[in-house]
Tab-separated table of C-alpha atoms in Angstrom:
chain	number	residue	atom	x	y	z
A	1	MET	CA	157.857	133.836	-121.089
A	2	PRO	CA	161.335	135.973	-122.002
A	3	LEU	CA	159.748	137.974	-119.447
A	4	SER	CA	159.188	136.397	-115.993
A	5	ARG	CA	163.172	134.933	-117.844
A	6	ARG	CA	164.713	137.828	-117.529
A	7	SER	CA	163.020	138.773	-113.378
A	8	ILE	CA	164.741	135.107	-112.647
A	9	LEU	CA	168.313	136.104	-114.753
A	10	LEU	CA	167.850	139.883	-112.797
A	11	ALA	CA	167.510	137.920	-109.379
A	12	ALA	CA	170.168	135.615	-111.028
A	13	ILE	CA	172.742	139.780	-110.786
A	14	VAL	CA	171.772	140.616	-107.932
A	15	ALA	CA	172.017	137.581	-105.750
A	16	ALA	CA	175.743	137.621	-107.253
A	17	ALA	CA	176.295	141.542	-106.769
A	18	PRO	CA	178.323	139.880	-103.693
A	19	LEU	CA	180.190	137.848	-105.396
A	20	PHE	CA	181.461	139.561	-107.286
A	21	ALA	CA	182.961	141.879	-104.358
A	22	ALA	CA	184.611	138.916	-102.992
A	23	LEU	CA	186.905	138.146	-106.374
A	24	PRO	CA	190.391	138.814	-105.078
A	25	ALA	CA	192.223	141.693	-106.369
A	26	HIS	CA	194.218	140.513	-109.638
A	27	ALA	CA	196.821	142.087	-111.374
A	28	ASP	CA	196.886	145.279	-112.948
A	29	ALA	CA	194.831	145.276	-115.645
A	30	LEU	CA	196.959	147.836	-117.906
A	31	ASP	CA	199.626	145.677	-117.112
A	32	ASP	CA	197.839	142.756	-118.721
A	33	ILE	CA	197.484	144.890	-121.474
A	34	LEU	CA	200.514	145.905	-122.416
A	35	LYS	CA	201.417	142.984	-121.918
A	36	THR	CA	199.873	140.767	-124.434
A	37	LYS	CA	199.450	143.807	-126.837
A	38	VAL	CA	194.855	143.368	-126.871
A	39	ILE	CA	192.637	145.551	-125.123
A	40	ARG	CA	188.982	143.832	-124.970
A	41	ILE	CA	186.186	146.505	-125.142
A	42	ALA	CA	182.745	146.148	-125.388
A	43	VAL	CA	180.592	148.044	-128.085
A	44	PRO	CA	176.528	147.706	-128.949
A	45	GLN	CA	175.439	146.485	-131.691
A	46	ASP	CA	172.046	147.359	-130.932
A	47	PHE	CA	172.546	151.215	-130.859
A	48	PRO	CA	172.957	153.152	-133.416
A	49	PRO	CA	174.672	155.745	-133.567
A	50	PHE	CA	176.752	154.458	-131.492
A	51	GLY	CA	177.446	151.093	-132.668
A	52	SER	CA	175.600	148.922	-135.215
A	53	VAL	CA	177.022	146.936	-138.060
A	54	GLY	CA	178.337	147.028	-141.062
A	55	THR	CA	176.905	144.030	-144.109
A	56	ASP	CA	179.733	141.913	-142.968
A	57	LEU	CA	178.227	142.189	-139.111
A	58	LYS	CA	181.512	143.972	-138.253
A	59	PRO	CA	179.774	146.678	-135.731
A	60	VAL	CA	180.553	150.306	-136.354
A	61	GLY	CA	179.426	153.737	-134.975
A	62	TYR	CA	180.853	156.233	-132.732
A	63	ASP	CA	181.061	153.454	-129.600
A	64	ILE	CA	183.809	151.570	-131.663
A	65	ASP	CA	185.067	154.816	-133.547
A	66	THR	CA	186.220	155.600	-129.373
A	67	ALA	CA	187.280	152.331	-128.702
A	68	GLN	CA	189.790	151.757	-131.967
A	69	LEU	CA	190.454	155.481	-131.162
A	70	ILE	CA	191.628	154.343	-127.005
A	71	ALA	CA	193.513	151.078	-128.392
A	72	ASP	CA	195.430	153.559	-130.712
A	73	LYS	CA	197.510	155.818	-128.546
A	74	LEU	CA	197.951	152.165	-126.094
A	75	LYS	CA	199.209	151.005	-128.613
A	76	VAL	CA	197.999	147.372	-128.580
A	77	LYS	CA	195.405	145.189	-130.723
A	78	LEU	CA	192.012	146.006	-129.854
A	79	GLU	CA	188.880	143.495	-129.686
A	80	LEU	CA	185.879	143.689	-129.802
A	81	VAL	CA	183.558	142.101	-128.057
A	82	PRO	CA	179.430	142.685	-128.877
A	83	VAL	CA	177.100	143.536	-125.640
A	84	THR	CA	173.370	144.431	-125.166
A	85	SER	CA	172.995	145.977	-122.209
A	86	ALA	CA	171.303	142.734	-120.310
A	87	ASN	CA	174.908	141.717	-120.773
A	88	ARG	CA	177.069	144.114	-121.163
A	89	LEU	CA	178.062	144.669	-116.925
A	90	PRO	CA	178.816	141.085	-116.127
A	91	TYR	CA	181.524	140.339	-119.196
A	92	LEU	CA	182.871	143.483	-117.968
A	93	GLN	CA	182.663	142.052	-113.418
A	94	THR	CA	184.420	138.623	-115.098
A	95	LYS	CA	186.663	140.740	-116.771
A	96	LYS	CA	185.606	138.703	-120.263
A	97	VAL	CA	186.565	142.983	-121.630
A	98	ASP	CA	188.610	145.035	-119.852
A	99	LEU	CA	186.506	148.532	-121.213
A	100	VAL	CA	182.984	148.532	-121.598
A	101	ILE	CA	182.756	151.881	-124.643
A	102	SER	CA	178.929	151.255	-124.532
A	103	SER	CA	176.710	154.324	-124.414
A	104	LEU	CA	177.042	153.861	-121.388
A	105	GLY	CA	175.311	156.400	-118.348
A	106	LYS	CA	176.543	156.572	-114.797
A	107	ASN	CA	173.948	156.133	-111.560
A	108	ALA	CA	175.079	155.600	-107.747
A	109	GLU	CA	173.849	151.618	-108.793
A	110	ARG	CA	176.125	151.581	-110.926
A	111	GLU	CA	178.968	153.128	-109.384
A	112	LYS	CA	178.836	150.431	-106.502
A	113	ALA	CA	179.341	147.814	-109.603
A	114	ILE	CA	182.100	149.564	-111.222
A	115	ALA	CA	184.324	152.133	-112.334
A	116	PHE	CA	183.948	154.659	-114.658
A	117	THR	CA	186.701	157.226	-116.763
A	118	ALA	CA	185.552	160.770	-118.164
A	119	ALA	CA	182.853	161.399	-120.073
A	120	TYR	CA	182.902	160.674	-124.151
A	121	ALA	CA	179.768	161.172	-125.671
A	122	PRO	CA	176.832	163.406	-124.990
A	123	PHE	CA	174.036	162.971	-124.230
A	124	PHE	CA	170.021	162.938	-123.117
A	125	SER	CA	167.289	160.471	-122.088
A	126	GLY	CA	164.074	161.744	-122.314
A	127	VAL	CA	159.941	160.639	-123.545
A	128	PHE	CA	158.858	160.907	-126.577
A	129	ALA	CA	155.693	161.486	-128.692
A	130	PRO	CA	153.712	162.206	-131.473
A	131	ALA	CA	152.433	166.259	-131.487
A	132	LYS	CA	148.655	164.949	-130.631
A	133	THR	CA	150.017	162.829	-126.909
A	134	ALA	CA	149.094	165.629	-123.923
A	135	VAL	CA	152.444	164.943	-122.455
A	136	LYS	CA	154.517	166.609	-120.890
A	137	SER	CA	156.014	166.027	-117.708
A	138	ALA	CA	155.971	162.662	-115.115
A	139	ALA	CA	152.588	163.040	-114.133
A	140	ASP	CA	150.489	163.006	-117.151
A	141	LEU	CA	152.051	159.435	-118.345
A	142	LYS	CA	149.136	158.161	-115.834
A	143	GLY	CA	147.118	155.805	-118.719
A	144	LYS	CA	149.274	155.700	-120.531
A	145	THR	CA	151.702	153.631	-123.342
A	146	ILE	CA	155.370	153.752	-123.051
A	147	GLY	CA	158.094	151.792	-124.290
A	148	VAL	CA	161.601	151.804	-123.096
A	149	THR	CA	164.439	149.112	-123.338
A	150	ARG	CA	164.986	147.110	-120.298
A	151	GLY	CA	167.751	147.972	-118.170
A	152	ALA	CA	168.770	150.540	-119.743
A	153	LEU	CA	169.263	153.583	-117.402
A	154	GLU	CA	164.927	155.293	-119.061
A	155	ASP	CA	163.969	151.359	-117.379
A	156	LEU	CA	165.520	153.212	-114.285
A	157	GLU	CA	164.541	156.745	-114.378
A	158	LEU	CA	160.751	156.255	-115.794
A	159	THR	CA	160.385	153.613	-112.480
A	160	LYS	CA	161.008	155.907	-110.047
A	161	ILE	CA	160.045	158.481	-112.046
A	162	ALA	CA	155.753	157.396	-113.084
A	163	PRO	CA	153.121	157.795	-111.389
A	164	GLU	CA	150.514	154.096	-111.034
A	165	GLY	CA	149.595	153.021	-113.515
A	166	THR	CA	151.825	153.888	-116.251
A	167	ASP	CA	151.648	150.738	-118.036
A	168	ILE	CA	155.820	150.717	-118.880
A	169	LYS	CA	156.146	148.039	-121.715
A	170	ARG	CA	160.218	146.884	-121.082
A	171	PHE	CA	161.734	145.594	-125.061
A	172	GLU	CA	164.511	143.316	-125.179
A	173	ASP	CA	167.046	146.064	-127.006
A	174	ASN	CA	166.137	149.463	-128.398
A	175	ASN	CA	164.964	148.562	-131.915
A	176	THR	CA	161.817	145.754	-130.561
A	177	THR	CA	161.138	149.728	-128.478
A	178	MET	CA	161.640	151.666	-131.345
A	179	THR	CA	159.809	149.459	-133.823
A	180	ALA	CA	156.984	149.430	-130.724
A	181	PHE	CA	156.990	152.722	-130.956
A	182	LEU	CA	156.084	153.209	-134.413
A	183	SER	CA	153.941	150.553	-134.727
A	184	GLY	CA	151.818	151.740	-132.470
A	185	GLN	CA	152.222	149.500	-129.367
A	186	THR	CA	153.140	151.699	-127.382
A	187	GLU	CA	152.195	155.419	-127.913
A	188	LEU	CA	155.482	157.052	-125.649
A	189	ILE	CA	158.317	156.466	-126.164
A	190	ALA	CA	161.179	157.016	-123.264
A	191	THR	CA	164.832	157.067	-124.902
A	192	GLY	CA	168.092	158.721	-126.533
A	193	ASN	CA	168.368	161.432	-127.938
A	194	VAL	CA	170.411	159.905	-130.380
A	195	VAL	CA	167.272	157.122	-131.232
A	196	ALA	CA	164.612	159.630	-130.799
A	197	ALA	CA	166.964	161.851	-134.033
A	198	ALA	CA	167.042	158.371	-136.254
A	199	ILE	CA	163.363	157.883	-135.180
A	200	ILE	CA	162.712	160.820	-137.248
A	201	ALA	CA	165.027	160.921	-139.988
A	202	ARG	CA	162.724	157.732	-140.894
A	203	ASN	CA	160.029	160.675	-140.753
A	204	PRO	CA	156.593	158.086	-139.469
A	205	PRO	CA	153.450	159.335	-139.336
A	206	ASN	CA	153.643	158.860	-135.852
A	207	LYS	CA	156.766	161.527	-135.995
A	208	PRO	CA	158.235	161.605	-132.405
A	209	GLU	CA	158.741	165.489	-129.834
A	210	THR	CA	160.502	165.923	-127.104
A	211	LYS	CA	158.644	165.327	-124.536
A	212	PHE	CA	160.597	166.036	-121.014
A	213	ILE	CA	163.773	165.406	-119.620
A	214	ILE	CA	164.479	162.606	-117.772
A	215	LYS	CA	167.926	162.335	-117.558
A	216	GLU	CA	170.878	163.540	-119.108
A	217	SER	CA	173.707	162.081	-118.471
A	218	PRO	CA	176.613	161.304	-120.799
A	219	CYS	CA	178.515	158.563	-121.238
A	220	TYR	CA	181.364	157.666	-119.631
A	221	ILE	CA	182.917	154.536	-120.031
A	222	GLY	CA	183.012	152.318	-117.846
A	223	LEU	CA	186.128	149.627	-116.594
A	224	ASN	CA	186.524	148.078	-113.335
A	225	LYS	CA	186.738	148.917	-109.872
A	226	ASP	CA	190.303	149.293	-108.703
A	227	GLU	CA	192.018	149.465	-111.498
A	228	PRO	CA	193.770	153.363	-111.311
A	229	LYS	CA	196.102	153.176	-113.993
A	230	LEU	CA	193.995	152.238	-116.195
A	231	GLN	CA	191.865	154.754	-115.225
A	232	ALA	CA	194.076	157.457	-115.029
A	233	GLU	CA	195.585	155.915	-118.244
A	234	VAL	CA	192.417	156.570	-120.657
A	235	ASN	CA	190.641	159.698	-118.606
A	236	LYS	CA	194.463	160.896	-120.518
A	237	ILE	CA	194.206	160.447	-123.635
A	238	ILE	CA	190.456	161.133	-123.511
A	239	VAL	CA	191.449	164.009	-122.420
A	240	ALA	CA	193.835	164.247	-125.196
A	241	ALA	CA	191.344	162.994	-127.818
A	242	LYS	CA	188.693	166.545	-126.545
A	243	ALA	CA	192.468	169.218	-127.249
A	244	ASP	CA	193.229	167.815	-129.788
A	245	GLY	CA	189.676	168.011	-131.426
A	246	SER	CA	189.849	164.267	-132.867
A	247	LEU	CA	186.805	163.104	-130.214
A	248	SER	CA	184.356	166.203	-132.093
A	249	LYS	CA	185.664	164.373	-134.805
A	250	ILE	CA	184.404	161.193	-133.801
A	251	SER	CA	181.013	163.232	-133.247
A	252	GLN	CA	181.444	164.766	-135.916
A	253	LYS	CA	180.938	161.339	-138.627
A	254	TRP	CA	178.004	159.782	-136.361
A	255	LEU	CA	175.904	162.252	-134.715
A	256	GLY	CA	176.764	164.059	-137.759
A	257	GLN	CA	177.486	167.593	-135.351
A	258	PRO	CA	181.172	168.468	-132.946
A	259	LEU	CA	181.428	168.327	-129.289
A	260	THR	CA	180.023	171.118	-128.104
A	261	GLY	CA	180.206	172.161	-124.314
A	262	ASP	CA	182.409	170.653	-122.270
A	263	LEU	CA	181.630	166.814	-121.036
A	264	PRO	CA	182.441	165.971	-117.096
A	265	SER	CA	185.323	164.061	-116.521
B	1	MET	CA	173.956	154.149	-142.904
B	2	VAL	CA	175.670	151.625	-144.351
B	3	GLN	CA	173.691	150.086	-147.393
B	4	PHE	CA	172.321	146.725	-146.472
B	5	THR	CA	171.231	144.510	-149.766
B	6	PHE	CA	169.173	141.774	-150.332
B	7	TRP	CA	172.236	139.689	-150.374
B	8	ASP	CA	172.974	141.099	-147.586
B	9	ILE	CA	170.608	140.561	-146.142
B	10	LEU	CA	170.460	137.024	-146.987
B	11	ARG	CA	173.563	136.252	-146.795
B	12	ASN	CA	174.759	137.049	-142.785
B	13	LEU	CA	171.634	135.765	-141.870
B	14	LEU	CA	172.643	132.238	-143.557
B	15	LEU	CA	175.559	132.023	-141.907
B	16	ALA	CA	174.407	133.277	-138.017
B	17	ALA	CA	171.801	130.265	-139.438
B	18	GLN	CA	175.010	127.694	-139.030
B	19	TRP	CA	175.742	128.803	-135.676
B	20	THR	CA	172.046	127.989	-134.658
B	21	VAL	CA	172.030	123.714	-136.718
B	22	LEU	CA	176.230	123.781	-134.693
B	23	LEU	CA	174.223	124.593	-131.301
B	24	SER	CA	171.094	122.721	-132.352
B	25	LEU	CA	173.862	119.859	-133.160
B	26	ILE	CA	175.042	119.963	-129.898
B	27	ALA	CA	172.337	120.117	-128.245
B	28	PHE	CA	170.305	116.640	-129.292
B	29	VAL	CA	173.789	114.982	-129.825
B	30	GLY	CA	174.618	116.203	-125.669
B	31	GLY	CA	170.898	115.880	-124.455
B	32	ALA	CA	170.165	112.153	-126.509
B	33	VAL	CA	173.897	111.353	-124.873
B	34	VAL	CA	172.470	112.331	-121.437
B	35	GLY	CA	169.913	111.516	-121.597
B	36	LEU	CA	169.622	108.209	-121.788
B	37	ILE	CA	171.970	107.162	-118.423
B	38	VAL	CA	169.465	110.308	-116.985
B	39	CYS	CA	165.549	108.398	-118.378
B	40	VAL	CA	167.762	104.969	-117.168
B	41	ALA	CA	168.864	106.337	-113.333
B	42	ARG	CA	165.208	107.354	-113.267
B	43	ILE	CA	163.734	104.414	-114.330
B	44	SER	CA	166.019	102.025	-112.110
B	45	LYS	CA	164.475	100.216	-108.800
B	46	ASN	CA	167.076	101.929	-106.610
B	47	PRO	CA	166.256	104.607	-105.606
B	48	GLY	CA	169.427	106.678	-104.751
B	49	PRO	CA	170.550	107.605	-109.002
B	50	ARG	CA	166.047	107.252	-109.252
B	51	TRP	CA	166.277	110.473	-106.697
B	52	ALA	CA	169.006	111.656	-108.254
B	53	ALA	CA	167.372	111.819	-111.908
B	54	ARG	CA	164.047	113.155	-109.442
B	55	ILE	CA	166.512	115.663	-108.109
B	56	TYR	CA	168.223	116.921	-111.953
B	57	ILE	CA	165.968	117.027	-113.739
B	58	GLU	CA	163.325	118.951	-111.524
B	59	VAL	CA	166.681	121.422	-110.757
B	60	LEU	CA	166.482	121.961	-114.721
B	61	GLN	CA	163.129	122.005	-116.179
B	62	GLY	CA	162.551	124.530	-113.311
B	63	THR	CA	165.181	126.707	-114.089
B	64	PRO	CA	164.997	129.651	-117.635
B	65	LEU	CA	167.588	128.038	-120.144
B	66	LEU	CA	169.144	131.613	-120.716
B	67	MET	CA	169.525	131.778	-116.686
B	68	GLN	CA	171.660	128.570	-117.264
B	69	LEU	CA	173.058	129.778	-119.916
B	70	PHE	CA	174.768	132.951	-117.553
B	71	LEU	CA	175.130	130.983	-114.642
B	72	CYS	CA	177.717	128.132	-116.836
B	73	PHE	CA	178.968	131.108	-119.408
B	74	PHE	CA	179.533	134.033	-116.055
B	75	GLY	CA	178.489	131.515	-113.406
B	76	LEU	CA	181.886	129.936	-114.504
B	77	SER	CA	183.860	133.039	-114.151
B	78	LEU	CA	183.173	133.803	-110.838
B	79	ILE	CA	184.211	130.865	-109.703
B	80	GLY	CA	187.440	130.506	-111.488
B	81	LEU	CA	187.379	128.814	-114.932
B	82	ASN	CA	187.330	130.685	-117.967
B	83	VAL	CA	184.757	128.641	-119.927
B	84	PRO	CA	184.459	129.499	-123.585
B	85	PRO	CA	181.415	130.421	-125.238
B	86	LEU	CA	180.459	127.408	-127.452
B	87	ALA	CA	181.699	125.638	-124.630
B	88	ALA	CA	178.729	126.779	-122.053
B	89	ALA	CA	176.660	126.679	-124.671
B	90	ALA	CA	177.226	122.759	-124.352
B	91	ILE	CA	177.123	122.300	-121.016
B	92	ALA	CA	174.192	124.526	-120.870
B	93	LEU	CA	172.544	123.426	-123.845
B	94	THR	CA	173.368	119.403	-123.590
B	95	LEU	CA	171.486	119.802	-119.779
B	96	TYR	CA	168.646	121.997	-120.686
B	97	THR	CA	168.207	119.276	-122.972
B	98	SER	CA	168.712	115.979	-121.241
B	99	ALA	CA	166.657	116.561	-118.708
B	100	PHE	CA	163.746	117.007	-121.087
B	101	LEU	CA	164.284	113.746	-123.134
B	102	GLY	CA	165.573	111.914	-119.661
B	103	GLU	CA	161.973	112.672	-118.120
B	104	ILE	CA	160.416	111.949	-121.968
B	105	TRP	CA	162.198	108.879	-122.775
B	106	ARG	CA	160.936	107.404	-118.967
B	107	GLY	CA	156.789	109.002	-119.980
B	108	CYS	CA	157.477	106.385	-122.978
B	109	VAL	CA	159.620	104.073	-121.045
B	110	GLU	CA	156.647	103.204	-118.456
B	111	ALA	CA	153.731	103.610	-121.114
B	112	ILE	CA	154.076	100.232	-122.315
B	113	SER	CA	151.587	97.599	-120.070
B	114	LYS	CA	152.698	95.957	-116.411
B	115	GLY	CA	151.765	93.322	-118.871
B	116	GLN	CA	154.257	93.355	-121.195
B	117	TRP	CA	156.720	93.353	-118.903
B	118	GLU	CA	155.730	90.125	-117.136
B	119	ALA	CA	155.088	88.188	-119.757
B	120	SER	CA	158.910	89.054	-120.990
B	121	ALA	CA	159.763	87.745	-117.220
B	122	SER	CA	157.582	84.976	-117.676
B	123	LEU	CA	160.193	83.656	-119.961
B	124	ALA	CA	163.420	83.968	-118.094
B	125	LEU	CA	163.990	87.058	-119.589
B	126	THR	CA	166.819	89.060	-117.452
B	127	TYR	CA	166.304	92.902	-117.007
B	128	PRO	CA	168.548	94.411	-119.491
B	129	GLU	CA	166.909	92.047	-122.054
B	130	GLN	CA	163.279	92.890	-120.980
B	131	MET	CA	164.249	96.828	-121.828
B	132	ARG	CA	165.953	94.817	-124.840
B	133	TYR	CA	163.783	93.163	-127.126
B	134	VAL	CA	160.754	93.584	-125.168
B	135	ILE	CA	160.322	96.956	-123.653
B	136	LEU	CA	162.457	99.520	-125.663
B	137	PRO	CA	161.678	98.240	-129.053
B	138	GLN	CA	157.785	99.730	-128.124
B	139	ALA	CA	158.626	102.289	-126.471
B	140	LEU	CA	160.828	104.155	-128.840
B	141	ARG	CA	157.373	103.818	-131.481
B	142	ILE	CA	156.253	106.115	-128.614
B	143	ALA	CA	159.016	108.317	-128.441
B	144	VAL	CA	159.386	109.357	-132.009
B	145	ALA	CA	156.579	111.991	-131.679
B	146	PRO	CA	157.614	113.717	-128.486
B	147	THR	CA	161.129	114.148	-129.118
B	148	VAL	CA	160.932	115.651	-132.117
B	149	GLY	CA	158.603	118.495	-131.095
B	150	PHE	CA	160.945	118.817	-128.323
B	151	ALA	CA	163.771	118.337	-130.538
B	152	VAL	CA	162.261	121.215	-132.900
B	153	GLN	CA	162.012	123.498	-129.260
B	154	VAL	CA	165.787	123.510	-128.641
B	155	VAL	CA	166.219	124.487	-132.507
B	156	LYS	CA	164.192	127.419	-130.983
B	157	GLY	CA	165.730	127.673	-127.808
B	158	THR	CA	168.809	127.879	-128.849
B	159	ALA	CA	168.742	131.879	-130.036
B	160	LEU	CA	168.585	132.435	-126.027
B	161	ALA	CA	172.617	131.542	-126.721
B	162	SER	CA	173.342	135.179	-127.629
B	163	ILE	CA	173.078	136.206	-124.004
B	164	ILE	CA	176.327	134.758	-123.957
B	165	GLY	CA	177.694	135.957	-127.108
B	166	PHE	CA	176.629	133.554	-130.451
B	167	VAL	CA	175.380	135.675	-132.865
B	168	GLU	CA	172.455	132.757	-134.041
B	169	LEU	CA	170.022	133.161	-136.839
B	170	THR	CA	167.993	135.937	-133.945
B	171	LYS	CA	170.816	137.373	-133.317
B	172	ALA	CA	171.651	138.207	-136.646
B	173	GLY	CA	168.337	139.002	-137.856
B	174	THR	CA	168.126	141.453	-134.640
B	175	MET	CA	171.636	143.266	-136.103
B	176	ILE	CA	170.638	143.429	-139.044
B	177	ASN	CA	167.394	145.241	-138.838
B	178	ASN	CA	168.575	147.738	-136.939
B	179	ALA	CA	171.337	148.586	-138.757
B	180	THR	CA	168.515	147.916	-142.149
B	181	PHE	CA	164.930	148.902	-139.978
B	182	GLN	CA	162.856	146.644	-142.760
B	183	SER	CA	161.435	144.816	-139.410
B	184	PHE	CA	159.632	142.600	-141.851
B	185	LEU	CA	161.661	141.406	-144.833
B	186	VAL	CA	164.466	140.517	-141.015
B	187	TYR	CA	162.257	139.135	-139.394
B	188	GLY	CA	160.312	137.168	-141.614
B	189	LEU	CA	163.345	136.171	-143.593
B	190	VAL	CA	163.868	134.554	-139.766
B	191	ALA	CA	160.985	133.196	-139.849
B	192	LEU	CA	162.417	130.962	-142.941
B	193	LEU	CA	165.600	129.975	-142.350
B	194	TYR	CA	164.142	128.346	-138.747
B	195	PHE	CA	161.172	127.209	-140.963
B	196	ALA	CA	163.673	125.948	-143.367
B	197	LEU	CA	165.035	124.277	-140.329
B	198	CYS	CA	162.201	122.905	-138.369
B	199	PHE	CA	159.235	121.480	-141.367
B	200	PRO	CA	162.341	118.464	-141.796
B	201	LEU	CA	163.005	116.770	-138.554
B	202	SER	CA	158.635	117.298	-138.121
B	203	LEU	CA	158.692	114.879	-141.742
B	204	LEU	CA	161.364	112.848	-140.930
B	205	SER	CA	159.646	112.177	-137.319
B	206	ARG	CA	156.887	111.512	-139.597
B	207	ARG	CA	158.354	109.445	-141.971
B	208	LEU	CA	160.059	107.402	-138.586
B	209	GLU	CA	156.778	106.497	-137.290
B	210	ARG	CA	155.978	104.983	-139.909
B	211	ARG	CA	158.848	103.120	-140.521
B	212	LEU	CA	159.097	101.855	-137.052
B	213	ASN	CA	155.267	100.660	-137.738
B	214	VAL	CA	155.835	99.007	-140.483
B	215	ALA	CA	157.876	97.587	-138.492
B	216	ARG	CA	155.110	96.043	-136.341
B	217	ALA	CA	153.499	94.591	-138.390
B	218	SER	CA	155.778	92.155	-140.464
């Protein structure tokens, strides 16, 4: 039953999309933030190490630290809004948050709906499975069962590249996807490098290894379209944070390695 | 990674269970009040309210609660109404519960045999009097079991409110699970807590049924 509910939900979002576009442009988001001295940022809570929870159920992680960094630089108070991958864009589009820092990848479909700032974190998506599973490319997925988180970038990409006869099982959040893989319900898992790293760190019997990379997609901060001032301001903060090493420090803390290479801006 | 002790997990789940209880209470109370109105409209002799109630029930029963929540929270913001999450949840849960309760109670009222209506009419009782003294007391007894059955479903259905940002029992379980990776322990506790909420409802139902039967016997 949850399956059909979600499909209807997705249909509703798609149907509602023109409504979002029809909204009249109103006051500049940056002005509002500076005036109210509060920035509302959507962060994940089901996606360690980007966003997870501490013992007090408050969000912690790479994305939360990045959010804090931006709030500090803007000299405003940070209000964290925990979201899931299914509702993070509606939160932004209905202006319930100012920014989405939720390990958000960039793609053409999303670019139609929202705007992005420069990348702030490294990320790639791949297909992972135990060594004994013989899969080298998307074509080998035929007849195999693969788990993926619904609405995540891997879901969109996998749906495109998987051959007919692939049994794609979609789960509501990353952790369910992970649990399904660990318990053997799915033979393969399509997910991000960091999730795979978390699985490997736990040393399960069906220890996954990278079979092939679906897509390299660094994380961007999402914001509403037509907010050039906010976009420019956040970009300035990211560039400065990359230059002075504060972003690298966050990376070291949560991903275990400093920022390497160039993140696209 | 953050270390959760057993106490941390239990404490957070109990805190989250408060939301489940509150959302359930809102759904019961709001749903019962509106549901009664829907039920009365649904069995009305006047076709206007009868059809209005029929459409109301069909629309709300035919669409998923998840979507109703979604539309109440995000949909209303689209047309410029900024509803806080609690209000959105209250509206959606009340609408949903009232549609089901209205229909359940209609069935209970209509289950009372026609003879009861005719007999009470022959005693010159008016429509409200027939309802109050003859039909509703009997319908009430039939209604207890399905109503409680549905109430238990509503308790579990409140988990859907996490889509609009509520950290209720299920959501808290998911969050803690992916910070601790102790799925069996966390979800086991979540299930136990749901049971602790729903089982007393079933007990209450059994007691109510017995008491209402005694009332008939005496």
